[in-house]
Short mmCIF file of C-alpha atoms in Angstrom, two decimals:
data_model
loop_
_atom_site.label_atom_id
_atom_site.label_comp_id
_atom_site.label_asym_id
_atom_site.label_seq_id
_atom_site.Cartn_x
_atom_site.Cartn_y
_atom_site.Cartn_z
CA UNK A 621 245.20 92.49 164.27
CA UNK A 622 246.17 89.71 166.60
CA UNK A 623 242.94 87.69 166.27
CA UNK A 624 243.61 87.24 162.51
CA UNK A 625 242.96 84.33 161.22
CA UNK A 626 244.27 83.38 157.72
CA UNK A 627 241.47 82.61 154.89
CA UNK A 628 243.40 80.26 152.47
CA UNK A 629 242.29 79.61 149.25
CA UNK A 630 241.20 75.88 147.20
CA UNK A 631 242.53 77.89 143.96
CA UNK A 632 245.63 75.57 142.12
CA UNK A 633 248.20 77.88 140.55
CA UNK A 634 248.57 75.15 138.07
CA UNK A 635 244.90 75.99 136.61
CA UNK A 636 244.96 79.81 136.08
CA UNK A 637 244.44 81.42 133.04
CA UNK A 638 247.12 83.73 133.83
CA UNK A 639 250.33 84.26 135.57
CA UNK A 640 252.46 87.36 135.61
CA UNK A 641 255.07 88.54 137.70
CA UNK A 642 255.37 92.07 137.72
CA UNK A 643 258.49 93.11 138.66
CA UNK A 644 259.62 95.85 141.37
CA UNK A 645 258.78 98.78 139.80
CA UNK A 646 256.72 98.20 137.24
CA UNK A 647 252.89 99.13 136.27
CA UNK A 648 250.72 96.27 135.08
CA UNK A 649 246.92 96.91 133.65
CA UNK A 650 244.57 93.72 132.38
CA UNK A 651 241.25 92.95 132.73
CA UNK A 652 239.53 90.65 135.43
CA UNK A 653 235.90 89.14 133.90
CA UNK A 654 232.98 89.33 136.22
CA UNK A 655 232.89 85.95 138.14
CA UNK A 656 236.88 85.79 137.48
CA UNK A 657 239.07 85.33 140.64
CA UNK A 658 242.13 87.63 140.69
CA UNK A 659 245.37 86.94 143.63
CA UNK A 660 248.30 88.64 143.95
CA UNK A 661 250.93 86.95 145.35
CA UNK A 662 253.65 88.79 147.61
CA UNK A 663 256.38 86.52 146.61
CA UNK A 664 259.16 87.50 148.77
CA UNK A 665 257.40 89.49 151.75
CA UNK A 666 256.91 93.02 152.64
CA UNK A 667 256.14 94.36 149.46
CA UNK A 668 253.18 97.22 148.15
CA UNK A 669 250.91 96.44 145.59
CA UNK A 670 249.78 99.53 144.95
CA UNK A 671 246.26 98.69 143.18
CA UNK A 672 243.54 100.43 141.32
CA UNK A 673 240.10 99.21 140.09
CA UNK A 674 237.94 100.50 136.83
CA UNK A 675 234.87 99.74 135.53
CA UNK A 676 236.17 98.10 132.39
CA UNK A 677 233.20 99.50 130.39
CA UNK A 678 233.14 103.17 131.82
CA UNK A 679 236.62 104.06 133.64
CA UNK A 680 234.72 107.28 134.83
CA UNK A 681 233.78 104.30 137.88
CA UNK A 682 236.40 103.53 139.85
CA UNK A 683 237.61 102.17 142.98
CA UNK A 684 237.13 104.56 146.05
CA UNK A 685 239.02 105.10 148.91
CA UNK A 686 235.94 106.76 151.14
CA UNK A 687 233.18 104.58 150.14
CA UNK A 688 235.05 101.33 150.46
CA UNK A 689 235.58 102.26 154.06
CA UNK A 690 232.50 104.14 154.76
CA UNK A 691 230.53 101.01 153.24
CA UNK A 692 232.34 98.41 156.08
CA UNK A 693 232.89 101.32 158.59
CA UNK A 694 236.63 99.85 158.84
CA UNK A 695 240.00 101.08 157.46
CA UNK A 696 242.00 97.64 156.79
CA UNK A 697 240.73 95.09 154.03
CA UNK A 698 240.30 91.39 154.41
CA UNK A 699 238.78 88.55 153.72
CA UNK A 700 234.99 89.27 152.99
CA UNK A 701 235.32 93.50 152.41
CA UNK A 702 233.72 94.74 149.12
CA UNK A 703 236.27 97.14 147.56
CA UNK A 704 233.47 100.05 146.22
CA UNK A 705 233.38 102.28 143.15
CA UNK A 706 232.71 105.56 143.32
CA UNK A 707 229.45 105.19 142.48
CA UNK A 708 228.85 102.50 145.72
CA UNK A 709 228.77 99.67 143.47
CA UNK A 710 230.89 96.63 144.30
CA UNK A 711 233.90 95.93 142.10
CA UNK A 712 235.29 93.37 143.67
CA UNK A 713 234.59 91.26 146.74
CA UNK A 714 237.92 89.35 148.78
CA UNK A 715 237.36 86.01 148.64
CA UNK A 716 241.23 85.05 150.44
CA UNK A 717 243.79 86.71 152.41
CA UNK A 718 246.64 84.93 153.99
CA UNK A 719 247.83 88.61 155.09
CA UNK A 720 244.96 90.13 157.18
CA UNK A 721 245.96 93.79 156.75
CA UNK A 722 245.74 96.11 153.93
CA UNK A 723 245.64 99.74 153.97
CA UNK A 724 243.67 101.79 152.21
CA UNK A 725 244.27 105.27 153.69
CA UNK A 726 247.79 105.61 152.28
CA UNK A 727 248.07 105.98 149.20
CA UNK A 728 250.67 105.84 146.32
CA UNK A 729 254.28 107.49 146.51
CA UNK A 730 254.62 110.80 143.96
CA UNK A 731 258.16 112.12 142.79
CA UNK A 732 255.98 115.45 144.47
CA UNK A 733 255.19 114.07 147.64
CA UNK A 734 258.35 111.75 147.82
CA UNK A 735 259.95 115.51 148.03
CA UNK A 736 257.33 117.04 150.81
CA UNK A 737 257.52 113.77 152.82
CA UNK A 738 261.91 112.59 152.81
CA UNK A 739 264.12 115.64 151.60
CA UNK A 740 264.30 117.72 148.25
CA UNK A 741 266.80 115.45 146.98
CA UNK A 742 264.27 112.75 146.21
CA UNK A 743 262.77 113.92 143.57
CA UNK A 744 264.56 111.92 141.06
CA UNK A 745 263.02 108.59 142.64
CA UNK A 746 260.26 106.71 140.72
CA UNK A 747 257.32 106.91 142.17
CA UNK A 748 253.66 104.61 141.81
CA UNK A 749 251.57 108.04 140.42
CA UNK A 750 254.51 108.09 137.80
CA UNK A 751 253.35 104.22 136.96
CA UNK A 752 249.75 104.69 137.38
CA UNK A 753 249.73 107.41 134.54
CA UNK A 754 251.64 105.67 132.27
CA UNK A 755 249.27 102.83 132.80
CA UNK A 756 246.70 104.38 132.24
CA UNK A 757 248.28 106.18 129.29
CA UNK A 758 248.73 102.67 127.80
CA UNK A 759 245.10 101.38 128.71
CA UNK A 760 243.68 104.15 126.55
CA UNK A 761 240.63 106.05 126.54
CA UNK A 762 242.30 109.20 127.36
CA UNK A 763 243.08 109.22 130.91
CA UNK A 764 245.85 110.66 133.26
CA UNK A 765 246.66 111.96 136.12
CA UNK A 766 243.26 113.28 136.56
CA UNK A 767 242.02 109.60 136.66
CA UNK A 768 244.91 108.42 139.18
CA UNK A 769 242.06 108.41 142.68
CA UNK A 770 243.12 107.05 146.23
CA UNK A 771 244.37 103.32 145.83
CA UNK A 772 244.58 99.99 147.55
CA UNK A 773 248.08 98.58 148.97
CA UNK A 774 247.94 95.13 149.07
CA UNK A 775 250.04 94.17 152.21
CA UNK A 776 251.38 97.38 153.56
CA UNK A 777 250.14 98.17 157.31
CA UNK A 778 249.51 101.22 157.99
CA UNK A 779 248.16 101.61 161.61
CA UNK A 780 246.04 103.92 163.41
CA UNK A 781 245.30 104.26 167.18
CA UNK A 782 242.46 105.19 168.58
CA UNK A 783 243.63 108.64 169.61
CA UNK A 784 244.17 109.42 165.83
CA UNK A 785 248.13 108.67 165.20
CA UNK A 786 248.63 107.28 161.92
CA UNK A 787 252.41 105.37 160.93
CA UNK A 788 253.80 103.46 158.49
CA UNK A 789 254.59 100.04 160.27
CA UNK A 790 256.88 97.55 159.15
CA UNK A 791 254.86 94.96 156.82
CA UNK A 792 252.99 92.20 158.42
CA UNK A 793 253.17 90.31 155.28
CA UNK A 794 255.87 87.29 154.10
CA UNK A 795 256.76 85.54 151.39
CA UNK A 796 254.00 83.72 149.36
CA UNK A 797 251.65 85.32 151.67
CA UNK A 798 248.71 86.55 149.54
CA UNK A 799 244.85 88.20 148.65
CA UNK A 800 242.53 86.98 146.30
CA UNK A 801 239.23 88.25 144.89
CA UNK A 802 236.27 87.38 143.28
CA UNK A 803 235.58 90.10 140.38
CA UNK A 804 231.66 91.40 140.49
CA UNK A 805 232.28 93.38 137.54
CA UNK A 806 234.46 93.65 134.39
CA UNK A 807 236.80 95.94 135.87
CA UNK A 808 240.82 96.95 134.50
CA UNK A 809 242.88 96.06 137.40
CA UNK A 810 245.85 99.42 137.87
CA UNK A 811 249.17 98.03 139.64
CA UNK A 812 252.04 99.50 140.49
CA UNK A 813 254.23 97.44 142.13
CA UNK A 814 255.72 100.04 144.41
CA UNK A 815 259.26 101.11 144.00
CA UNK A 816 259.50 103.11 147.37
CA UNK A 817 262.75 103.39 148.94
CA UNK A 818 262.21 105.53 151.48
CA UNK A 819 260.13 103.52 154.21
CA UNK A 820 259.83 100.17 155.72
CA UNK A 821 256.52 99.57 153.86
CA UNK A 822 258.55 96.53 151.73
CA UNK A 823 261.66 96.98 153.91
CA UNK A 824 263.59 99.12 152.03
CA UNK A 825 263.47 96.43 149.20
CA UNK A 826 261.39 96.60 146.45
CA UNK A 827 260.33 93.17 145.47
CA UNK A 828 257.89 91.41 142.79
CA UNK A 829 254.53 89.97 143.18
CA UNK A 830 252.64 87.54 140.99
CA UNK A 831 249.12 87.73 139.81
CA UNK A 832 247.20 84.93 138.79
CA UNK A 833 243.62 84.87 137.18
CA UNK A 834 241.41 82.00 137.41
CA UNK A 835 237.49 81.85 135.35
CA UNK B 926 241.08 139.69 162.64
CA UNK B 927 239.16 142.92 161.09
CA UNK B 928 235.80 142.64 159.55
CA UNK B 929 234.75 140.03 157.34
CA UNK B 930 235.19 140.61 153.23
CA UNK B 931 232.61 138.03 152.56
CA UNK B 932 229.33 136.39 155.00
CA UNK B 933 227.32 133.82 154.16
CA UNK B 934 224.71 131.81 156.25
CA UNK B 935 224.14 128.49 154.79
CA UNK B 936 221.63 126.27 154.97
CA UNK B 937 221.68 122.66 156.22
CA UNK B 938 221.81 120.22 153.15
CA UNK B 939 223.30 123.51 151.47
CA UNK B 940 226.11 123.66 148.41
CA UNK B 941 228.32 126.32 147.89
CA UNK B 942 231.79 126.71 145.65
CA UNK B 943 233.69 129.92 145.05
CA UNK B 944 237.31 130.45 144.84
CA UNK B 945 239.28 131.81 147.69
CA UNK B 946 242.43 133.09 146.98
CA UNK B 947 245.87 133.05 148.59
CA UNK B 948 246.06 135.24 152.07
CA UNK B 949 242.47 134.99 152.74
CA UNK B 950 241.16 132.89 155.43
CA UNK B 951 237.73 131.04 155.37
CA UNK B 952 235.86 130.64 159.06
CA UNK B 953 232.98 127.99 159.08
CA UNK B 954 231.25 128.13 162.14
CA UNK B 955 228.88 125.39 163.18
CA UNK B 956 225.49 127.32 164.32
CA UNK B 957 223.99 125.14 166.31
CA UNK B 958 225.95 121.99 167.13
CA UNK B 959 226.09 118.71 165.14
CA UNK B 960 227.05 120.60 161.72
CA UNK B 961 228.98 118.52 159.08
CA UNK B 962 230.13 120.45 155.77
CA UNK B 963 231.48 117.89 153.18
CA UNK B 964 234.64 119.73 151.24
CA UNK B 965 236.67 119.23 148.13
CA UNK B 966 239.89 121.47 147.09
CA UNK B 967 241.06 122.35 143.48
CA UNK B 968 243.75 124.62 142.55
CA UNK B 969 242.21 127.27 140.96
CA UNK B 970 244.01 127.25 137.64
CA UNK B 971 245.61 124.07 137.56
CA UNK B 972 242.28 121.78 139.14
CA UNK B 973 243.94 118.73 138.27
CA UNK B 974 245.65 119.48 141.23
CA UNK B 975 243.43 118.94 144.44
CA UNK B 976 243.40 118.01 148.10
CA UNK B 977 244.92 114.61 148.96
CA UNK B 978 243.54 112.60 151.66
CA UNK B 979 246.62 110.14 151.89
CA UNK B 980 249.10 112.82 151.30
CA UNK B 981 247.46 115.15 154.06
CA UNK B 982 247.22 111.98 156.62
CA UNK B 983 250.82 110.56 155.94
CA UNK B 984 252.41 113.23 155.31
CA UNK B 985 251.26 114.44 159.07
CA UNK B 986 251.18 111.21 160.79
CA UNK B 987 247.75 111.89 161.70
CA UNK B 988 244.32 110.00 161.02
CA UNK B 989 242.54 113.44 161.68
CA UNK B 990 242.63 116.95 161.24
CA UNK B 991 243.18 119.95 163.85
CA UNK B 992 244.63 123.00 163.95
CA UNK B 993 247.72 123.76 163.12
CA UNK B 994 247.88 120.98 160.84
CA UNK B 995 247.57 121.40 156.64
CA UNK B 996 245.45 120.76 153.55
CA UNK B 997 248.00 118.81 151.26
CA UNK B 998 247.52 118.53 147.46
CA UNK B 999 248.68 115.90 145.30
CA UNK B 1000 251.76 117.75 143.52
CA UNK B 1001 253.45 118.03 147.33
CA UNK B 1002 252.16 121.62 148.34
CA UNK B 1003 249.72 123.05 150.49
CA UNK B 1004 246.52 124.24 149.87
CA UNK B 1005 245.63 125.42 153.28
CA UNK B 1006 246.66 125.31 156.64
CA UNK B 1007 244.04 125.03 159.92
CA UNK B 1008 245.00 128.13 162.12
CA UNK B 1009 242.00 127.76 165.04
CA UNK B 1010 240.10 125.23 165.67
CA UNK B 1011 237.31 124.67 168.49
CA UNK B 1012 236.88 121.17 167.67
CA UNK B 1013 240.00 119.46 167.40
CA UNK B 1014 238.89 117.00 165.65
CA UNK B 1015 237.79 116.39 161.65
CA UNK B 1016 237.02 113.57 160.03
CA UNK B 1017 238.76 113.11 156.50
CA UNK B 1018 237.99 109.53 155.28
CA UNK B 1019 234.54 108.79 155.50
CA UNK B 1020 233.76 110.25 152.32
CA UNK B 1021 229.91 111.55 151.82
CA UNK B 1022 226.87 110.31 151.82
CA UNK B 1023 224.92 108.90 148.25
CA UNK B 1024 222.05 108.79 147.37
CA UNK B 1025 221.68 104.84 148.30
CA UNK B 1026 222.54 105.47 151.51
CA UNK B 1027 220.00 108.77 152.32
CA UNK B 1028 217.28 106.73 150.95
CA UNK B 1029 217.99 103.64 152.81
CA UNK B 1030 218.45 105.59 156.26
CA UNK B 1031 215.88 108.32 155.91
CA UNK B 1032 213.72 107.37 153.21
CA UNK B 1033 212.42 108.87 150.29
CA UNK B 1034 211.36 112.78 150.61
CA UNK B 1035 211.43 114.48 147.45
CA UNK B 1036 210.57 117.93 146.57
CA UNK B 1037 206.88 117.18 145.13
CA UNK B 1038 206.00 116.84 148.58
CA UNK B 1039 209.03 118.30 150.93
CA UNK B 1040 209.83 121.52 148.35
CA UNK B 1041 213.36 122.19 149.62
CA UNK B 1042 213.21 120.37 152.22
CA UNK B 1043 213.75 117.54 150.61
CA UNK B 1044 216.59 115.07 150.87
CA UNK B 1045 219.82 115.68 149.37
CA UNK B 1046 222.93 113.57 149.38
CA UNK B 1047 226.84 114.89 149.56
CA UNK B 1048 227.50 113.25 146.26
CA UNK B 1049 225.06 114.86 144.18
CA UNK B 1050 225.81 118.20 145.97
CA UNK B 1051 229.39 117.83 144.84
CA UNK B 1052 229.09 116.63 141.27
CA UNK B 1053 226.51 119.61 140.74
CA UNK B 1054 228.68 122.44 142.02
CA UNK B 1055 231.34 120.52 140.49
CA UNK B 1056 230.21 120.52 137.25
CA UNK B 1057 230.15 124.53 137.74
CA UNK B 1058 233.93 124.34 136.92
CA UNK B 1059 234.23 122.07 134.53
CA UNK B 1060 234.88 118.76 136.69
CA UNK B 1061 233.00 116.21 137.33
CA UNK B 1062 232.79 112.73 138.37
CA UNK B 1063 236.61 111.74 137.66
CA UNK B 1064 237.29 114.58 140.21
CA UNK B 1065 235.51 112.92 142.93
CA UNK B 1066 238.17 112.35 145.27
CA UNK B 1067 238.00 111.51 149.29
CA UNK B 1068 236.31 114.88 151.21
CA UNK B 1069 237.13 116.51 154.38
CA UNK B 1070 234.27 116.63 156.70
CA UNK B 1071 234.75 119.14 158.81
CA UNK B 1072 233.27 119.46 162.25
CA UNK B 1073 232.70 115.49 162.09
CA UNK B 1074 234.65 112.99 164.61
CA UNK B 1075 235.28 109.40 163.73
CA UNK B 1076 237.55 107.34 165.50
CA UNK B 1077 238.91 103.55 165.02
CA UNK B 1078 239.78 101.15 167.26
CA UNK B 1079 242.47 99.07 167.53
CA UNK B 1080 241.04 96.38 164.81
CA UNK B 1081 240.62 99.77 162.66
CA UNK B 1082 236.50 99.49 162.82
CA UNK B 1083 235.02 103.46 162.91
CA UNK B 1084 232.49 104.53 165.22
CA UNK B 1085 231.17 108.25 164.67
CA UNK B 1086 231.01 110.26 167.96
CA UNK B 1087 228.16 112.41 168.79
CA UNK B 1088 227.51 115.49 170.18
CA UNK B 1089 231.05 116.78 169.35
CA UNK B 1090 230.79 119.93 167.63
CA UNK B 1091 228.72 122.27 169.71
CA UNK B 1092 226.80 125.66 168.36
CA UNK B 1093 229.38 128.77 167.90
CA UNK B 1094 232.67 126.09 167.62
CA UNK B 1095 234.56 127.30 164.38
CA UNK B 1096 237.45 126.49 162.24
CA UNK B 1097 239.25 128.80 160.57
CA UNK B 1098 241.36 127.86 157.03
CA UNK B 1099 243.97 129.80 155.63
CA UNK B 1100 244.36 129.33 151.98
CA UNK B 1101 248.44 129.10 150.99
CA UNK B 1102 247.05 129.07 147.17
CA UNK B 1103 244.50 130.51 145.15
CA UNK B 1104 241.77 127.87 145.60
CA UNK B 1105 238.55 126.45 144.48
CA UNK B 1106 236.33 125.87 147.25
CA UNK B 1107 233.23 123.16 147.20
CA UNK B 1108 231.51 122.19 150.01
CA UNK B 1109 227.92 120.86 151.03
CA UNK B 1110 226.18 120.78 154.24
CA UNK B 1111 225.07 117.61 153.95
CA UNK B 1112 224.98 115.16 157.22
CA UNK B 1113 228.18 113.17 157.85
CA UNK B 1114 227.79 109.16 155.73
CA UNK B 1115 227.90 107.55 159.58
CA UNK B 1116 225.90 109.81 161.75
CA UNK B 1117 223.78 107.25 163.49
CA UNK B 1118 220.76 110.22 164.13
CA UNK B 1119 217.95 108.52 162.80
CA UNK B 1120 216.56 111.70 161.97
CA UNK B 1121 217.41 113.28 158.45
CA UNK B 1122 218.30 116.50 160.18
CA UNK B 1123 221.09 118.69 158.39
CA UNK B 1124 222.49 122.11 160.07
CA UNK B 1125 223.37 124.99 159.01
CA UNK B 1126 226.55 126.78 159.07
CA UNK B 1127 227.82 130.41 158.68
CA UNK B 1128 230.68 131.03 155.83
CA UNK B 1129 233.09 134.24 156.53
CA UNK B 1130 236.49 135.15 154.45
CA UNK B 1131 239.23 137.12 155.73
CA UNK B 1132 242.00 139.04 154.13
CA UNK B 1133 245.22 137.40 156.32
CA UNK B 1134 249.12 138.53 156.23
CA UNK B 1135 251.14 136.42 154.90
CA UNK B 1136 252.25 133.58 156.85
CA UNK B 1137 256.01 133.07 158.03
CA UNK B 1138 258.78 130.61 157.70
CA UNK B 1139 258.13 129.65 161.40
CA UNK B 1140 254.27 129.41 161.20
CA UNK B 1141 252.94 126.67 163.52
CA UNK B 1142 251.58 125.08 160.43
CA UNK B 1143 254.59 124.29 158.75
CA UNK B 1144 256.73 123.79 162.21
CA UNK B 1145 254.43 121.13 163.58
CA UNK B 1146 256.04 118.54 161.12
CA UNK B 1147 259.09 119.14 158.81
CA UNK B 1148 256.63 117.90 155.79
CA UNK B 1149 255.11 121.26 156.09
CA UNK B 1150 257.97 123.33 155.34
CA UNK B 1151 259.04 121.27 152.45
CA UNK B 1152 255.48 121.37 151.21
CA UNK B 1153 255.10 125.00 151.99
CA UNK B 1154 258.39 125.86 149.96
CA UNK B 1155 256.85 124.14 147.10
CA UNK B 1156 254.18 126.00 147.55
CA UNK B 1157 255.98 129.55 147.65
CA UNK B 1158 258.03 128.71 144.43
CA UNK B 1159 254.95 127.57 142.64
CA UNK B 1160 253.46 131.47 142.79
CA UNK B 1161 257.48 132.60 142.58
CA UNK B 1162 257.49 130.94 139.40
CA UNK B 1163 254.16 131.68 138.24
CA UNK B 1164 253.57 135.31 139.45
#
C-alpha cells in the first residue's frame, strides 16, 4: 500500500443534495440515482462503514463480495474498482478515495460470530448483521437476514500476505479522510456504521461518518 | 476409514447437491489434476444459515483453506471441518465463473452443436441445483473452490497458480451438522488455460466417529472450539 497515492475529489460539500451523519452504531438505507455521486466521510479516523449495495428496482441484485474481486483480480478497493452485483453488473464505480484501502473479505460483526471470534460473554454486543436486518426490515420488500450477503468496509484494512495470513490491522484511515462513487445504477445504499468493540478496526472507538450525495 | 456409504464419479462441468449429515465425511478427489469443484453450504433445516466466507477467513486468520482448518456458518458454528488434505491450499474468494465470463474466454458452444459438451458456467450450475431446495438467487453467497490456489501479493492483486492440484490429491470434509451440499465442477473464474477444459472428480461419503473436544480442527485456533460448542448445543437443543 505504500505507493498510494490519494485521488481527491472537485465535489463542494456546500452543493450536495444530502448530508447525514450517521452515528456510531447506527444503520442508514437511501437511495443513490444512477449518475449520482455518493462519499462517505470518516470524520474522526479509523472507523468501519460497513456498506451494502441493491439494485433499487430488484433487491434480488446485490453487491458481491466474489465477483467484485474476481472482476479486478484484487482484494482492496480504490479509486477506479467497479463494486459488482451478483449478477456481474456494475453498481457503482469509485470515482475518489483519500484512504487507498478497503477490505472486502471481512465482513460484518454478528452477536453469533462476535461469540465464536472474542469469548461467550459477548454476545450481548450490537453487532452490523443486527443493523443490516433491521435496515432492511425498514427498506421493505420483505427482506432479512437471508438478504444480508458479504459487504464492503469502507476504511478498515484488512491485510493479507502472500503466504495466505489474513489480520485485522490497525486502520490506515484519519479523520476527514474519505471514498466517493459515481452510482451506475439506482441502487439502496445498506450502512451500518460499525459498533465493534472488540478490534482495532476503528480503534476500539466507534465513531460517525458522514454521507453526502451530489446529482 | 471402512468402505465408502456413497461413490460418485462426476463429470467435469458437473452439478451435484445432496445432504450429508452430521458424522459423515465427504472425500473429493481430483482425478486427473487441475480439478476445481465450486461449493456452497446450507444447514439442512435451517438454510438461511450457510457457509461464511468472512467468518471462515477471520475467524481463522487465514486467506485460504487447508486441513485442519473449518467451514464456518454465519450464526457462529461450524459446518465442517477439513481433516486431510493433499493440497494445502483452497481458494475461497474468487467466487465462480458466469456466464459473461465463459463466453468471453471460451466462446460460445452450446448444446445444438456440442450436446453435453457444451459450456456451462458455476453460476448457473448453482442457481439450478439451488433452486432444487427452494433457494435461489438471494442465496448466492461467496463459494469455496476447492482444489484451486490463488494467492495475492503484497498490493493484494490475485494471480491463480497452475498445475497445483495433481491427479489422485483429495480432501476430505467432515460435516459437524446435518448439511446441504451443492457443488459444480465447473473451471475456477481465473484459470488462465485458454482451453475450456473442465475435470472430473470422484465424490465418496463416510460414516466418521464423532469428533473430540481436542480435535485438531477446533485446537488449531480457539475460534474453533467456541464455534464448535455452538455447534454441539445447537443439536443438544434440537435433538
Amino acid at each position: 500500500m505504500s505507493t498510494f497515492i490519494p485521488a481527491f475529489s472537485d465535489l463542494n460539500a456546500a452543493t450536495a443534495i444530502y448530508d447525514h451523519t450517521i452515528l456510531a452504531g447506527d444503520h442508514w438505507v437511501h437511495e443513490v440515482k444512477r449518475g449520482q455521486t455518493l462519499r462517505i466521510v470518516d470524520l474522526e479516523g479509523n472507523q468501519a462503514a460497513d456498506t451494502l449495495f441493491y439494485n433499487a428496482h430488484d433487491p434480488l441484485e446485490r453487491y458481491s463480495a466474489s465477483d467484485t474481486i474476481r472482476h479486478q483480480a484484487a482484494l482492496y478497493l480504490t479509486t477506479g474498482t467497479r463494486l459488482m452485483s451478483t449478477r456481474g453488473n456494475p453498481l457503482l464505480t469509485i470515482v475518489a478515495d483519500t484512504c487507498g484501502n478497503h477490505d472486502t473479505l471481512g465482513g460484518a460483526c454478528s452477536r453469533e460470530s462476535n461469540v465464536m471470534r472474542y469469548a461467550f460473554d459477548k454476545e450481548p454486543m450490537h453487532a452490523c448483521r443486527d443493523s443490516f436486518i433491521r435496515g432492511v426490515q425498514c427498506w421493505s420488500h420483505g427482506l432479512g437476514k437471508r438478504d444480508i450477503t458479504c459487504n464492503i468496509n469502507f476504511f478498515m484494512n484488512v491485510p493479507v500476505s502472500p503466504d495466505g495470513q489474513l489480520r485485522f490491522a490497525d486502520g490506515v484511515s484519519g479523520p476527514g479522510y474519505y471514498v466517493e462513487m459515481r452510482a451506475e445504477m439506482d441502487v439502496i445504499a445498506l450502512i451500518s456504521n460499525c459498533p465493534q468493540l472488540n478490534n482495532p478496526c476503528n480503534a476500539y472507538n466507534p465513531t460517525p461518518v458522514q454521507v453526502l450525495i451530489w446529482d | 476409514m471402512t468402505d465408502p456409504i456413497y461413490t460418485l464419479d462426476l463429470s467435469g462441468a458437473g452439478m451435484w447437491s445432496r445432504i450429508i449429515g452430521r458424522h459423515k465425511t465427504l472425500r473429493l478427489t481430483d482425478l486427473e489434476g487441475g480439478a476445481n469443484i465450486g461449493m456452497l453450504l446450507y444447514h439442512a433445516s435451517e438454510r438461511h444459515e450457510r457457509y461464511n466466507m468472512p467468518d471462515t477467513l477471520k475467524g481463522q486468520h487465514i486467506f485460504y483453506l487447508r486441513a485442519p482448518y473449518c467451514l464456518h456458518s454465519d450464526m457462529g458454528r461450524i459446518l465442517a471441518s477439513i481433516t486431510q488434505d493433499t493440497t494445502g491450499w483452497h481458494d475461497t474468494v474468487c467466487g465462480g465463473s458466469d456466464a459473461a465470463l465463459v463466453r468471453q474466454k471460451f466462446g460460445d458452444k452450446t448444446f445444438q452443436t456440442a450436446r453435453n459438451d457444451f459450456h456451462r458456467n458455476a453460476r448457473e450450475c448453482f442457481l439450478i441445483e439451488l433452486s432444487k431446495w427452494g433457494l435461489g438467487e438471494r442465496d448466492l453467497v461467496p463459494n469455496l473452490n476447492w482444489f484451486s490456489k490463488v494467492v495475492a501479493d503484497e498490493a493484494g492483486r490475485l494471480s491463480f497458480v497452475s498445475g497445483h492440484s495433481k491427479a489422485g490429491d483429495h480432501v476430505d470434509l467432515r460435516f459437524e451438522m446435518d448439511t446441504l451440499v451443492v457443488l459444480n465442477t465447473c473451471p475456477h473464474p481465473l484459470d488462465p488455460d485458454p482451453a475450456y477444459h473442465p475435470r472430473p472428480v470422484r465424490l465418496e461419503v463416510f460414516r466418521n466417529d464423532p469428533p473430540a473436544a481436542d480435535d485438531p480442527s477446533f485446537t488449531v485456533r480457539p475460534e474453533n472450539a467456541r464455534a464448535w460448542r455452538n455447534t454441539e448445543d445447537f443439536y443438544l437443543l434440537a435433538q
